[in-house]
Coordinates of C-alpha atoms in Angstrom, one line a residue:
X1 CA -91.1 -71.8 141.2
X2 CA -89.4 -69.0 142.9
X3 CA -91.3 -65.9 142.1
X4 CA -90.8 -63.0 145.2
X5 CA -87.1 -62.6 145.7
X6 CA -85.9 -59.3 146.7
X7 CA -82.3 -57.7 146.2
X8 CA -82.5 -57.3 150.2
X9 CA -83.2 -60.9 150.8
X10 CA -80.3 -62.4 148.3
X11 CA -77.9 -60.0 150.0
X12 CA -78.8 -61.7 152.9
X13 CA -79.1 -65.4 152.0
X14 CA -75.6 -64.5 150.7
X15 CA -74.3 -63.6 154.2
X16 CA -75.6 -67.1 155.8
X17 CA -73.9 -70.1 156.1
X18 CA -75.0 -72.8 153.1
X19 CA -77.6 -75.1 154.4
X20 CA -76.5 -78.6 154.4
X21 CA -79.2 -80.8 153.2
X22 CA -79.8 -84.0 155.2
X23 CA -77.9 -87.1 153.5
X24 CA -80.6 -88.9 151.0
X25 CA -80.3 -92.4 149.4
X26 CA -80.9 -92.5 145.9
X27 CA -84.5 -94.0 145.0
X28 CA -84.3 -93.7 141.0
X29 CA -85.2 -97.0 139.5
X30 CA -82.5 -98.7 137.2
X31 CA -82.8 -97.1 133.7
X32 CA -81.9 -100.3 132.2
X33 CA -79.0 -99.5 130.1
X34 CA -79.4 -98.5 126.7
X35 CA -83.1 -100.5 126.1
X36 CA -84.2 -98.3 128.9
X37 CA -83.0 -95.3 127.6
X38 CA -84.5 -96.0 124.3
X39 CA -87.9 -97.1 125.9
X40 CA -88.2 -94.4 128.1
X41 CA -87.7 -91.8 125.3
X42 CA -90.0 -93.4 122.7
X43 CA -92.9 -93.4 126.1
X44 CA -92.4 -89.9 126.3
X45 CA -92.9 -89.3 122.8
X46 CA -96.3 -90.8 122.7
X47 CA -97.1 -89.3 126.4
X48 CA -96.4 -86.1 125.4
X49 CA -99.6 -85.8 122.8
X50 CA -102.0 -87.3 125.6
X51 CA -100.8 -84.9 128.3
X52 CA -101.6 -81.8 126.0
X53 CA -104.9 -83.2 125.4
X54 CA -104.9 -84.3 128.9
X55 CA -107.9 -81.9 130.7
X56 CA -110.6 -82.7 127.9
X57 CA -109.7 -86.8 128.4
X58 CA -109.8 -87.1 131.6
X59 CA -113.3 -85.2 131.4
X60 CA -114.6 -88.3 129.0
X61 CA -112.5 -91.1 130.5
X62 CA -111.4 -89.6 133.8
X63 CA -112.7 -91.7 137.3
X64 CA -115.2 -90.1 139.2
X65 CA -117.2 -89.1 136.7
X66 CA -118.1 -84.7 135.8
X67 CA -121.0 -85.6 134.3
X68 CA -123.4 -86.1 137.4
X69 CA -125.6 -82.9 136.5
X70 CA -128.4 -84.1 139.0
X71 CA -125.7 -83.9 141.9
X72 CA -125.0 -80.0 144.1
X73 CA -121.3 -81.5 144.6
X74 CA -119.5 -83.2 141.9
X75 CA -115.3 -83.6 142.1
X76 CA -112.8 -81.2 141.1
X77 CA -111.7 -80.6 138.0
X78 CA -108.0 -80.7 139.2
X79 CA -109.1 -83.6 140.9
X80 CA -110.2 -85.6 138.2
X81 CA -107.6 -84.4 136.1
X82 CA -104.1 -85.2 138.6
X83 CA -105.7 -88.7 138.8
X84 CA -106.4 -89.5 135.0
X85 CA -102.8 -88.6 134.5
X86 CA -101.3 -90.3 137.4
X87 CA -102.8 -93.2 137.6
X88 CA -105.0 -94.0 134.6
X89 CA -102.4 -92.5 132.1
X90 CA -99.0 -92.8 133.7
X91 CA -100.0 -96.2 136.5
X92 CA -98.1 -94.0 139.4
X93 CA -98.4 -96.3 142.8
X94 CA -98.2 -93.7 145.8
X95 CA -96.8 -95.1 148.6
X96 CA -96.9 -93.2 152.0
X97 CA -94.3 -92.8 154.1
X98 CA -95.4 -92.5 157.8
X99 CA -98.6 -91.6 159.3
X100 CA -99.0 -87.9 158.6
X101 CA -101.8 -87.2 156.0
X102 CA -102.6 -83.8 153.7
X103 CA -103.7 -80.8 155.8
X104 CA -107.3 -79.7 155.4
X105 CA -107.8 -77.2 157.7
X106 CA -107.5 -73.9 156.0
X107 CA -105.3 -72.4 153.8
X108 CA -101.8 -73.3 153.2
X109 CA -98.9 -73.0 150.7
X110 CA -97.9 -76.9 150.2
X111 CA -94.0 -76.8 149.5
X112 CA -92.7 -79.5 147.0
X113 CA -89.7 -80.6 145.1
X114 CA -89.8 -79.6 141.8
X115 CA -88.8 -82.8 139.7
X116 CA -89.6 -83.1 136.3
X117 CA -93.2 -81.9 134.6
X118 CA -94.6 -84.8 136.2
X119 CA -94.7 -82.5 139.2
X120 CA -97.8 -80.5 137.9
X121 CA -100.1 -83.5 137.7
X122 CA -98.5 -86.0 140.5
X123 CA -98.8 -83.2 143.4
X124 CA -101.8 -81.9 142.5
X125 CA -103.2 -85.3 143.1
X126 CA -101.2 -85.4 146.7
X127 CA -103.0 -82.5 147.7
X128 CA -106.6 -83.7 146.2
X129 CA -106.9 -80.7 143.8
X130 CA -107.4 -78.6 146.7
X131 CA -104.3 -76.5 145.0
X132 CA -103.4 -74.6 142.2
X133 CA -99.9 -75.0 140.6
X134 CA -97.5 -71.8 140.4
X135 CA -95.6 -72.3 137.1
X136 CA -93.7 -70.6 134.7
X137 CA -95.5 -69.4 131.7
X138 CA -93.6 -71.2 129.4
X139 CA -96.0 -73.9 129.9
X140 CA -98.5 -72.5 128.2
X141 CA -96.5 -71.9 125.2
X142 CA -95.9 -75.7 125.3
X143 CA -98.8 -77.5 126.1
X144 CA -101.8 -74.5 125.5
X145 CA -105.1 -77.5 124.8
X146 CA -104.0 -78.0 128.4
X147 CA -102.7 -75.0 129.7
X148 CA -105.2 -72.6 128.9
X149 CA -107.9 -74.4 130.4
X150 CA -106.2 -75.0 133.3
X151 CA -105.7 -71.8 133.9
X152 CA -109.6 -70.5 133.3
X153 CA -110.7 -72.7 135.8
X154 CA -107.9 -71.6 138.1
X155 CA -105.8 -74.9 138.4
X156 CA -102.7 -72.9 137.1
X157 CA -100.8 -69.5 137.8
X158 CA -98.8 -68.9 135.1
X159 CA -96.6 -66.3 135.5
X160 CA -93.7 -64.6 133.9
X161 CA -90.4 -63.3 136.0
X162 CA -90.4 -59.3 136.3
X163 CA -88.0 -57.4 136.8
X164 CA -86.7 -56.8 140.3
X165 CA -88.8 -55.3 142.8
X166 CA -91.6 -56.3 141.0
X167 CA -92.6 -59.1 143.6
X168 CA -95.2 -57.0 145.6
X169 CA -97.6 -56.8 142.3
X170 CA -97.4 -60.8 141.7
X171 CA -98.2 -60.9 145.8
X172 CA -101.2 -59.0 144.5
X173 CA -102.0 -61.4 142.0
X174 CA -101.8 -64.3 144.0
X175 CA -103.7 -62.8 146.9
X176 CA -107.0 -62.1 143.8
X177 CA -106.0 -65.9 142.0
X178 CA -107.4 -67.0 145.3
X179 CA -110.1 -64.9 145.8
X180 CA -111.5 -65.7 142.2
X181 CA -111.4 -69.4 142.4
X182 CA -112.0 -69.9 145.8
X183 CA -112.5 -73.8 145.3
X184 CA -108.7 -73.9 146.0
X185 CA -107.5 -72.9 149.6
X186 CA -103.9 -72.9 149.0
X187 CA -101.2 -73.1 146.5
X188 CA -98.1 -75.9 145.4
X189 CA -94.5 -73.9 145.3
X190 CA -91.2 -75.2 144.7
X191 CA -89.1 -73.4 147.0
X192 CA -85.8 -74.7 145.6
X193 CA -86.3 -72.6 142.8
X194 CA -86.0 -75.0 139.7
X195 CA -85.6 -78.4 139.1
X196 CA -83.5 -80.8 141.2
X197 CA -83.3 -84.1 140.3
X198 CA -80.4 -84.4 142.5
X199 CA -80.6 -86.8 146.0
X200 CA -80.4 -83.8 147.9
X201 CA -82.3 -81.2 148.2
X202 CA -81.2 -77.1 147.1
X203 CA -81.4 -74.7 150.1
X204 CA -84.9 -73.2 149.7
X205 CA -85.5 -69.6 148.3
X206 CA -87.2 -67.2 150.4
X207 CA -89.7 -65.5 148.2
X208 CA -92.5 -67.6 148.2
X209 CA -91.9 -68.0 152.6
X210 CA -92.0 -64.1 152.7
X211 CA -95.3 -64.3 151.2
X212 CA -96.2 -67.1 153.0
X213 CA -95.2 -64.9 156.7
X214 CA -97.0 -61.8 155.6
X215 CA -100.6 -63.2 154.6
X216 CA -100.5 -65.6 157.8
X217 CA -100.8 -68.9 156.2
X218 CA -100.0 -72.2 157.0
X219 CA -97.4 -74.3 156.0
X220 CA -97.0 -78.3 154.7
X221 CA -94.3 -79.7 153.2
X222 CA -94.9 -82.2 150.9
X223 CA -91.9 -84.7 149.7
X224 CA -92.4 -86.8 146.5
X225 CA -89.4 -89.3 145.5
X226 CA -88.6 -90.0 142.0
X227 CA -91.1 -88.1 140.2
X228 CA -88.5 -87.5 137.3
X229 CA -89.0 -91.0 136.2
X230 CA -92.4 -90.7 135.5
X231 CA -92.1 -88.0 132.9
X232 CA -89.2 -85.8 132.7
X233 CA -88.3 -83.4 129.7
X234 CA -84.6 -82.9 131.3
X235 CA -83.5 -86.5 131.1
X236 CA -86.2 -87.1 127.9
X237 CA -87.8 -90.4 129.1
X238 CA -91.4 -91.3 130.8
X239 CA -92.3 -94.8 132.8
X240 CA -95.4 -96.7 133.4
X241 CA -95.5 -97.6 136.8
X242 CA -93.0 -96.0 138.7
X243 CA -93.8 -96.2 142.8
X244 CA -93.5 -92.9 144.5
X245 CA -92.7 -93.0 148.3
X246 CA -94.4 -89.7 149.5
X247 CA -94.2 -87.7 153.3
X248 CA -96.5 -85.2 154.0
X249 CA -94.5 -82.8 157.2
X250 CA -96.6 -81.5 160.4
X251 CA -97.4 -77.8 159.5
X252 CA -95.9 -74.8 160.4
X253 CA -98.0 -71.6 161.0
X254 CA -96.8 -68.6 160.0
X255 CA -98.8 -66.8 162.6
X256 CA -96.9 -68.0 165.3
X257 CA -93.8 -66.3 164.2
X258 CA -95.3 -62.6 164.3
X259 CA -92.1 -60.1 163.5
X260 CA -89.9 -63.0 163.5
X261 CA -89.0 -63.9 159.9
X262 CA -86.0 -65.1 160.3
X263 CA -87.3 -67.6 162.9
X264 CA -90.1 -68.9 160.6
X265 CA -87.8 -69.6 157.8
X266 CA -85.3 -71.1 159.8
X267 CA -88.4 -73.6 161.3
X268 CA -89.7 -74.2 157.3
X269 CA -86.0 -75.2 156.7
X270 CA -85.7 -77.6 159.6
X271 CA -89.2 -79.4 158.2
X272 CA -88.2 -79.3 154.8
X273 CA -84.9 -81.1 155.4
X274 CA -86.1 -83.7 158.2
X275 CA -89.3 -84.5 155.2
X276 CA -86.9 -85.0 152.7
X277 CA -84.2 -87.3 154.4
X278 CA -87.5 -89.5 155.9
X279 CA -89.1 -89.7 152.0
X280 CA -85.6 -90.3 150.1
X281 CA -84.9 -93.2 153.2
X282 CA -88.2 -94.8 152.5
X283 CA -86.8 -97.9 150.7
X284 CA -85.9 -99.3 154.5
X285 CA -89.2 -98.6 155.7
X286 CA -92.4 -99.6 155.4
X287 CA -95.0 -97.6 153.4
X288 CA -98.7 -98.3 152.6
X289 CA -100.6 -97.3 149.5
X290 CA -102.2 -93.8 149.0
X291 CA -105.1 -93.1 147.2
X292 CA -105.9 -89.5 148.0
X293 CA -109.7 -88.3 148.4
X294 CA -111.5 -86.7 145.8
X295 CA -112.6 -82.8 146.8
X296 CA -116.3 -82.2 145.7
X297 CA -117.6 -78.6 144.3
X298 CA -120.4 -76.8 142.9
X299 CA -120.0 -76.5 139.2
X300 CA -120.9 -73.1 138.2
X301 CA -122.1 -71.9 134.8
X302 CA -118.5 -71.1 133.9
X303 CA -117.1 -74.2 135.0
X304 CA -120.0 -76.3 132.8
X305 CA -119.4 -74.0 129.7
X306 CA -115.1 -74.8 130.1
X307 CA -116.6 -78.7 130.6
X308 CA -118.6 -78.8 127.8
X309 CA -116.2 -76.4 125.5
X310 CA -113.0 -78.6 125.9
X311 CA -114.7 -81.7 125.6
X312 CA -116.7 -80.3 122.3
X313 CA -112.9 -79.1 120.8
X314 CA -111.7 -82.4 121.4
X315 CA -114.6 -84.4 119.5
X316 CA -113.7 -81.6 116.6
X317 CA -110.4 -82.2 116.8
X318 CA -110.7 -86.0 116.6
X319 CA -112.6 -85.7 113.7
X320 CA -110.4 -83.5 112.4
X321 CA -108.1 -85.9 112.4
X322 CA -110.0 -88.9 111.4
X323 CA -111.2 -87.0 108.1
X324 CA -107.8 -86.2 107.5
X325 CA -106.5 -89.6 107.5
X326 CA -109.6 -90.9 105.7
X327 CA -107.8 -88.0 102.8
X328 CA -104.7 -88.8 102.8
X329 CA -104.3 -92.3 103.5
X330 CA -107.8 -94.7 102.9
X331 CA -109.2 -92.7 100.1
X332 CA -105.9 -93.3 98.2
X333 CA -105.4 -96.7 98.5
X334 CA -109.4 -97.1 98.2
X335 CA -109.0 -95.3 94.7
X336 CA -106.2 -97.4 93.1

């Protein structure tokens, strides 16, 4: 999402030339006429209840396992939780396109393309939960089991737009999100600014880059096709299944454009555009399956209270539920 655009830097953006994304080939599977439509709506309705539940599940059922309290370094919590949903819950097969993998060197900013809500779990996965997702905060008035949780163990920046000029205290915040969790050495941005599901890409928003220039950091861009047909509010379906072709770009470091903006964004632009046309052209070439690497971590006190808390509130809830329907529907058919 863009959060850190100033009055000075739409003025100019305004005075530029539109960018012309690179052409693109459309990748979106066949929706399969009206059965399709119908499938992929009633798929989302009964996704929708797992993903809010999401974080506790994949602490039960999720692959590797949290619960090696004998072990210094266990995986991620985002880790464990962008693959439960990928590709335990949703059966995503990543496919990588070319030879470039995820950056791992120090910090970056990974730029994405902002697809559908998919997005939050599917490219937190692509950069092995070594990110934490900037998102609106109207996320966690939609999904707060998940939300909420996420966000105490630092997985998720939720933030609400300010008012203009307001960017420098959210700079702030980020630079103190990272300080606090320091189990994640960068950040996922969409740079387009909202969601595109659209075979070519929106010129990219400069906030976020400005950030990006002034703190030094490094930049990847990371292109995923078709996300939208995984699970997608806007068009209101969900698949099981769907193949993602994915492009990680070389990086681009900041530091190397010291008082020279203009120059850095124009380089992030170039990547972004070259990643996007090789991704969205990936049906003529080959790919290879990805299975990213889990990121191990010492689990503080905190993060074994929030474990054994959300996993404690879903065993209440379920029985919650099961009494509930013992009430309602058993007990008065038992009675007659």
């Amino acid at each position: 999402e863009e959060t850190d655009a100033s009055a000075t830097s739409r003025a100019a953006a305004s005075r530029r030339a539109p960018t012309r994304s690179p052409p693109a080939m459309t990748t979106s599977p066949a929706s399969g006429g009206a059965f399709g439509a119908v499938s992929g709506f009633v798929t989302l309705l009964a996704t929708l209840p797992i993903f809010s539940l999401s974080l506790p599940l994949s602490f039960v059922f999720g692959v590797p396992s949290v619960w090696q309290f004998g072990e210094a370094y266990r995986p991620s919590f985002s880790y464990v939780w962008s693959k439960f949903m990928t590709e335990a819950v949703m059966g995503v097969k990543l496919k990588l396109v070319g030879n470039r993998g995820l950056y791992k060197d120090g910090e970056c900013v990974y730029l994405s393309n902002h697809r559908a809500w998919a997005d939050f779990f599917v490219d937190m996965y692509l950069t092995e939960g070594r990110a934490f997702i900037l998102s609106r905060y109207l996320v966690v008035y939609a999904f707060p089991l998940f939300a909420i949780p996420a966000m105490c163990d630092g997985a998720l920046f939720a933030f609400k737009r300010g008012n203009p000029g307001a960017h420098e205290e959210l700079n702030a915040q980020l630079d103190a999100h990272l300080k606090t969790f320091p189990d994640y050495a960068g950040f996922v941005v969409y740079p387009e600014g909202t969601r595109n599901v659209k075979p070519r890409s929106l010129s990219l928003k400069r906030g976020l880059l400005k950030y990006t220039w002034s703190r030094k950091k490094t930049v990847q861009v990371i292109i995923a096709a078709d996300k939208e047909q995984v699970l997608s509010e806007q068009i209101g379906k969900a698949s099981y299944g769907v193949e993602i072709p994915v492009g990680y770009s070389d990086v681009v470091h900041s530091s190397e454009y010291e008082n020279d903006f203009e120059g850095f964004a124009r380089e992030v632009q170039k990547t972004w555009d070259a990643e996007w046309e090789k991704v969205y052209s990936a049906r003529r070439d080959r790919t290879r399956a990805l299975h990213p690497k889990a990121q191990l971590v010492t689990y503080t006190r905190g993060k074994t209270i929030l474990l054994l808390t959300s996993v404690g509130a879903l065993a209440a809830a379920t029985a919650a539920f099961a009494w509930m329907f013992w009430v309602t529907v058993w007990a008065r058919y038992l009675s007659r």
